[in-house]
């Protein structure tokens, strides 16, 4: 009887531990809520510190209020990339190479960037630097100035990510590897970096860690001891292969979201070492992931935004569940009470099983 009781108690303990392990991923999937008024045909939202922010709908640029879904289009029907600037202004890069600065009531043509547009990133601060990449090269400037080419590198950029703070550089992926760019400076190769190729996605966490995702689904991280492969996105099932990687964005000092066509969004809370599925309701495809608000501040707040074929989803940034912390007399009393309740529950289960066993033995002699 004693051995059976110990087995039951051990099973209860194992079940409790398993519940704690599964709590974080399960709750992550319940954070997303649909933005009911968002326009159909939404494909891109610029990361911004406040609402509204620039977005692309059916190929045209306009202002989007992500919390309500309100949208107001601009007379820029050929938008390739958009970026938000402080003070309610923004930038639109068209497929023809034209670069336009816009605000609430007017626009200003900044000129043309040669080559096909590939991306744009805005640095931190009230007067930030901007980096734009095309198939012809890399450009940087500080508005209201004009773009100028960046020296260094091999001239084959594929992705760009803004610095998480003024202490960190821009990160640029080229076919030959990753490069770091200080505002106003030149490209410096990141030693030991992987060759990501076209379709790569980059982000920089607030603690300085850089994450890079390749089209193949391999995620790399740059840590204190150098670059290392930390994650492989698995095939989504059947013959579909590895899902397409559509976006990667940091949301705190150690957390980031990966957008895929197949698994929706994937979340890492620890800088890339472990990943959870943060499923989107009703869809398995995330076309892009972006942020709204001070998500990289010392006190991260704001919203994560996911663009999907089914519409726009958001969730308010919140900490993952963690075990309770006990300290002081009140914490000790709470710990004692929790232990007593656990012991009483285990004892009740053992007593019920003993009574049932005794009842079965009595039936055998009737």
XYZ file of C-alpha atoms in Angstrom:
366
model
C 0.000 0.000 0.000
C 2.835 2.374 0.846
C 4.474 1.773 -2.521
C 1.214 2.489 -4.346
C 0.729 5.692 -2.368
C 4.216 6.879 -3.255
C 3.535 6.199 -6.938
C 0.368 8.276 -6.815
C 2.136 11.161 -5.099
C 4.964 11.023 -7.658
C 2.443 11.113 -10.522
C 0.834 14.209 -9.035
C 4.199 15.961 -8.781
C 5.120 15.086 -12.374
C 1.752 16.339 -13.640
C 2.236 19.640 -11.790
C 5.674 20.140 -13.311
C 4.353 19.349 -16.803
C 1.589 21.927 -16.355
C 4.184 24.584 -15.520
C 6.237 23.682 -18.605
C 3.219 24.002 -20.911
C 1.728 27.168 -19.388
C 3.828 29.726 -21.279
C 3.317 28.397 -24.843
C -0.389 27.799 -24.272
C -1.002 31.307 -22.990
C 1.066 32.850 -25.791
C -1.405 31.486 -28.322
C -4.338 33.197 -26.588
C -2.928 36.748 -26.661
C -3.896 37.576 -30.252
C -7.107 39.505 -30.927
C -8.446 40.557 -34.308
C -8.607 44.240 -35.256
C -12.160 44.287 -36.697
C -11.945 47.470 -38.761
C -8.624 46.803 -40.488
C -8.698 47.105 -44.315
C -8.474 44.069 -46.578
C -5.377 43.844 -48.726
C -3.050 44.942 -45.930
C 0.476 43.622 -46.518
C 2.879 45.820 -44.530
C 2.857 47.970 -41.380
C 5.749 50.212 -40.389
C 6.975 49.829 -36.825
C 6.086 53.002 -34.948
C 6.205 54.603 -31.531
C 2.650 55.915 -31.731
C -0.551 55.686 -33.756
C -1.118 56.261 -36.659
C 1.694 54.613 -38.595
C 2.322 54.065 -42.290
C 1.030 50.927 -43.998
C 0.612 49.400 -47.457
C -2.839 48.295 -48.634
C -3.354 46.839 -52.134
C 0.052 48.232 -53.104
C -0.681 51.798 -51.995
C 0.703 53.665 -48.988
C -1.439 55.309 -46.336
C -1.918 56.015 -42.641
C -3.194 53.209 -40.419
C -4.520 53.389 -36.861
C -3.626 49.799 -35.811
C -5.745 49.692 -32.649
C -8.988 50.551 -34.454
C -8.264 49.547 -38.050
C -8.978 53.012 -39.464
C -7.068 53.657 -42.702
C -6.527 56.759 -44.844
C -4.779 56.257 -48.172
C -2.229 58.550 -49.797
C -1.720 59.268 -53.494
C 1.198 56.824 -53.641
C -0.109 53.691 -55.375
C 3.248 51.998 -56.070
C 4.660 51.567 -52.552
C 7.318 48.938 -51.847
C 8.349 49.800 -48.261
C 7.201 52.245 -45.594
C 8.820 53.551 -42.401
C 7.597 55.839 -39.620
C 9.531 58.819 -38.291
C 9.096 60.708 -34.994
C 6.650 63.572 -34.963
C 3.973 61.996 -37.153
C 5.895 61.817 -40.445
C 7.133 58.880 -42.473
C 8.936 57.595 -45.556
C 7.652 55.717 -48.601
C 9.958 53.862 -50.969
C 8.245 53.105 -54.297
C 8.911 50.196 -56.642
C 10.255 52.646 -59.217
C 12.938 53.804 -56.757
C 11.373 57.103 -55.729
C 11.765 58.110 -52.079
C 9.002 60.264 -50.575
C 8.727 61.881 -47.137
C 5.107 62.325 -45.980
C 3.202 63.727 -43.028
C -0.467 64.331 -42.295
C -1.053 66.924 -45.012
C 1.790 67.037 -47.540
C 4.590 65.051 -49.175
C 8.146 65.831 -50.284
C 10.117 64.009 -52.975
C 13.631 63.217 -51.812
C 14.842 61.781 -55.126
C 15.474 58.315 -56.544
C 17.503 55.421 -55.218
C 18.869 53.299 -58.043
C 17.993 49.622 -58.093
C 15.013 47.632 -56.868
C 14.034 48.502 -53.249
C 14.721 45.784 -50.661
C 14.025 47.412 -47.296
C 14.259 50.405 -45.012
C 15.023 50.867 -41.295
C 14.777 53.833 -38.921
C 17.077 54.231 -35.936
C 16.087 55.303 -32.410
C 15.823 58.828 -31.044
C 13.999 62.033 -31.901
C 16.299 62.765 -34.857
C 17.061 59.282 -36.182
C 19.242 58.032 -38.988
C 17.582 56.074 -41.781
C 19.085 53.232 -43.831
C 17.568 52.027 -47.113
C 18.816 49.109 -49.218
C 18.311 48.349 -52.909
C 19.778 45.876 -55.365
C 22.318 48.576 -56.241
C 23.587 49.319 -52.729
C 23.028 50.820 -49.293
C 22.036 54.415 -48.479
C 21.876 56.363 -45.229
C 20.760 59.832 -44.173
C 19.292 61.829 -41.325
C 16.058 63.638 -42.290
C 15.590 66.332 -43.516
C 18.872 65.560 -45.266
C 19.182 63.545 -48.463
C 20.346 59.929 -48.917
C 23.971 59.157 -49.715
C 25.705 55.823 -50.434
C 27.396 53.822 -47.681
C 30.997 52.736 -48.133
C 32.180 49.195 -47.482
C 30.537 45.839 -47.983
C 30.236 43.803 -51.167
C 27.288 45.692 -52.636
C 24.758 42.845 -52.460
C 22.419 43.651 -49.532
C 19.397 41.458 -48.759
C 18.038 42.707 -45.401
C 18.392 45.521 -42.848
C 17.413 45.923 -39.187
C 17.480 49.073 -37.029
C 19.530 49.322 -33.824
C 17.656 48.666 -30.582
C 19.274 51.742 -29.015
C 21.732 54.476 -29.915
C 24.525 52.350 -28.415
C 24.108 49.665 -31.104
C 24.666 49.682 -34.890
C 22.332 48.969 -37.776
C 22.582 45.363 -38.963
C 22.736 44.624 -42.688
C 22.771 41.194 -44.294
C 24.627 40.819 -47.561
C 25.076 37.661 -49.609
C 28.601 37.406 -48.216
C 27.550 37.753 -44.547
C 26.361 40.263 -41.956
C 27.700 43.784 -41.544
C 27.401 46.408 -38.803
C 26.843 50.080 -39.594
C 27.283 52.963 -37.180
C 25.215 56.019 -38.194
C 27.257 58.190 -40.519
C 29.992 55.580 -40.782
C 30.949 52.701 -43.060
C 30.088 49.014 -43.095
C 32.131 46.726 -40.851
C 31.920 42.943 -41.380
C 30.665 40.871 -38.448
C 33.290 38.201 -37.903
C 32.102 34.630 -38.394
C 28.674 35.656 -39.664
C 26.635 33.242 -41.824
C 25.723 33.790 -45.472
C 21.948 34.211 -45.283
C 21.046 34.755 -48.924
C 17.874 36.353 -50.375
C 14.803 36.328 -48.157
C 16.774 36.760 -44.920
C 15.173 38.528 -41.936
C 17.031 40.390 -39.167
C 16.283 41.911 -35.782
C 18.246 43.289 -32.838
C 17.140 42.713 -29.249
C 17.380 45.381 -26.570
C 20.214 43.455 -24.882
C 22.297 43.636 -28.078
C 21.729 40.088 -29.330
C 21.190 39.882 -33.099
C 18.893 37.244 -34.609
C 18.947 36.359 -38.307
C 16.571 33.964 -40.070
C 17.389 32.428 -43.460
C 14.887 31.362 -46.111
C 15.804 27.752 -45.260
C 14.317 28.226 -41.774
C 17.624 28.249 -39.904
C 17.800 30.966 -37.227
C 21.215 32.285 -36.199
C 22.124 34.363 -33.158
C 25.068 36.669 -32.479
C 26.018 36.329 -28.817
C 29.078 37.235 -26.773
C 30.902 34.152 -28.009
C 30.041 34.764 -31.670
C 27.517 33.569 -34.226
C 25.785 30.230 -33.765
C 22.827 28.410 -35.300
C 20.131 28.190 -32.608
C 16.920 26.986 -34.282
C 15.565 25.191 -37.345
C 11.958 25.742 -38.407
C 10.517 22.308 -39.228
C 8.345 21.437 -42.252
C 4.700 22.406 -41.751
C 3.429 18.964 -42.799
C 2.795 16.932 -45.935
C 4.997 17.934 -48.865
C 4.855 21.656 -48.124
C 8.388 21.783 -46.766
C 9.768 24.448 -44.429
C 7.338 27.388 -44.141
C 8.270 30.666 -45.743
C 9.905 33.110 -43.318
C 8.085 36.444 -43.626
C 9.305 38.569 -40.728
C 11.347 38.799 -37.542
C 10.947 41.483 -34.877
C 12.269 42.036 -31.348
C 9.822 42.981 -28.610
C 11.983 43.285 -25.470
C 15.448 42.638 -24.124
C 15.253 38.926 -24.884
C 12.028 38.174 -26.799
C 11.250 38.158 -30.521
C 8.530 37.022 -32.934
C 9.077 35.132 -36.187
C 6.340 35.328 -38.855
C 5.856 32.263 -41.083
C 3.482 30.887 -43.709
C 2.642 27.583 -42.060
C 3.112 28.020 -38.318
C 1.728 31.546 -37.941
C 4.034 33.261 -35.456
C 6.767 31.690 -33.364
C 7.927 33.289 -30.103
C 11.300 33.119 -28.396
C 11.388 34.508 -24.825
C 15.113 33.853 -24.278
C 17.032 35.365 -27.178
C 16.561 32.523 -29.659
C 17.428 29.440 -27.609
C 13.835 28.161 -27.321
C 10.803 28.802 -29.517
C 7.040 28.358 -28.999
C 4.114 28.459 -31.394
C 2.031 31.571 -30.734
C -0.825 30.585 -33.010
C -3.053 33.133 -34.700
C -6.797 32.397 -34.452
C -8.179 30.991 -37.686
C -4.987 31.146 -39.774
C -1.552 29.542 -39.962
C 0.039 32.284 -42.047
C 1.617 35.559 -40.885
C 2.632 37.779 -43.794
C 4.444 40.288 -41.609
C 4.990 41.112 -37.948
C 5.529 44.626 -36.608
C 5.339 46.638 -33.387
C 3.609 49.732 -32.056
C 4.894 51.584 -28.988
C 8.047 51.457 -26.833
C 8.584 47.697 -27.057
C 12.367 47.942 -26.623
C 12.411 50.348 -23.661
C 13.565 49.448 -20.154
C 9.856 48.994 -19.370
C 8.547 47.325 -22.574
C 4.991 48.287 -23.469
C 2.960 48.517 -26.640
C 1.525 46.053 -29.137
C 2.764 43.373 -31.488
C 0.968 43.407 -34.860
C 0.581 40.438 -37.216
C -0.596 40.911 -40.800
C -2.348 37.790 -42.142
C -4.507 36.855 -45.163
C -7.441 36.725 -42.710
C -6.870 40.267 -41.422
C -4.861 42.177 -38.816
C -4.174 40.765 -35.343
C -2.558 42.377 -32.338
C -1.677 41.608 -28.767
C -0.627 43.848 -25.927
C 2.938 43.106 -24.863
C 2.974 41.290 -21.517
C 5.412 39.165 -19.523
C 5.318 35.402 -19.772
C 3.962 33.598 -16.688
C 6.607 32.794 -14.084
C 6.651 30.805 -10.844
C 5.623 32.790 -7.717
C 8.360 34.433 -5.696
C 8.216 33.958 -1.907
C 9.942 36.360 0.479
C 9.423 37.596 4.013
C 6.916 36.384 6.598
C 3.913 36.736 4.276
C 5.667 34.747 1.578
C 6.652 32.037 4.062
C 3.059 31.713 5.293
C 1.815 31.475 1.694
C 4.383 28.769 0.974
C 3.337 26.807 4.082
C -0.356 27.077 3.186
C 0.353 25.976 -0.395
C 2.305 22.978 0.885
C -0.510 22.033 3.278
C -3.127 22.241 0.518
C -0.955 20.109 -1.786
C -0.360 17.525 0.957
C -4.067 17.437 1.844
C -5.030 16.930 -1.812
C -2.503 14.120 -2.205
C -3.705 12.496 1.036
C -7.331 12.672 -0.111
C -6.462 10.955 -3.392
C -4.567 8.208 -1.544
C -7.445 7.725 0.921
C -9.997 7.426 -1.879
C -7.872 4.874 -3.714
C -7.404 2.852 -0.493
C -11.173 2.898 0.168
C -11.917 1.790 -3.378
C -9.385 -1.048 -3.101
C -10.896 -2.164 0.228
C -14.377 -2.112 -1.351
C -13.194 -4.302 -4.219
C -11.659 -6.844 -1.851
C -14.891 -7.078 0.174
C -16.870 -7.725 -3.007
C -14.650 -10.717 -3.705
C -15.898 -12.500 -0.559
C -19.652 -11.938 -0.978
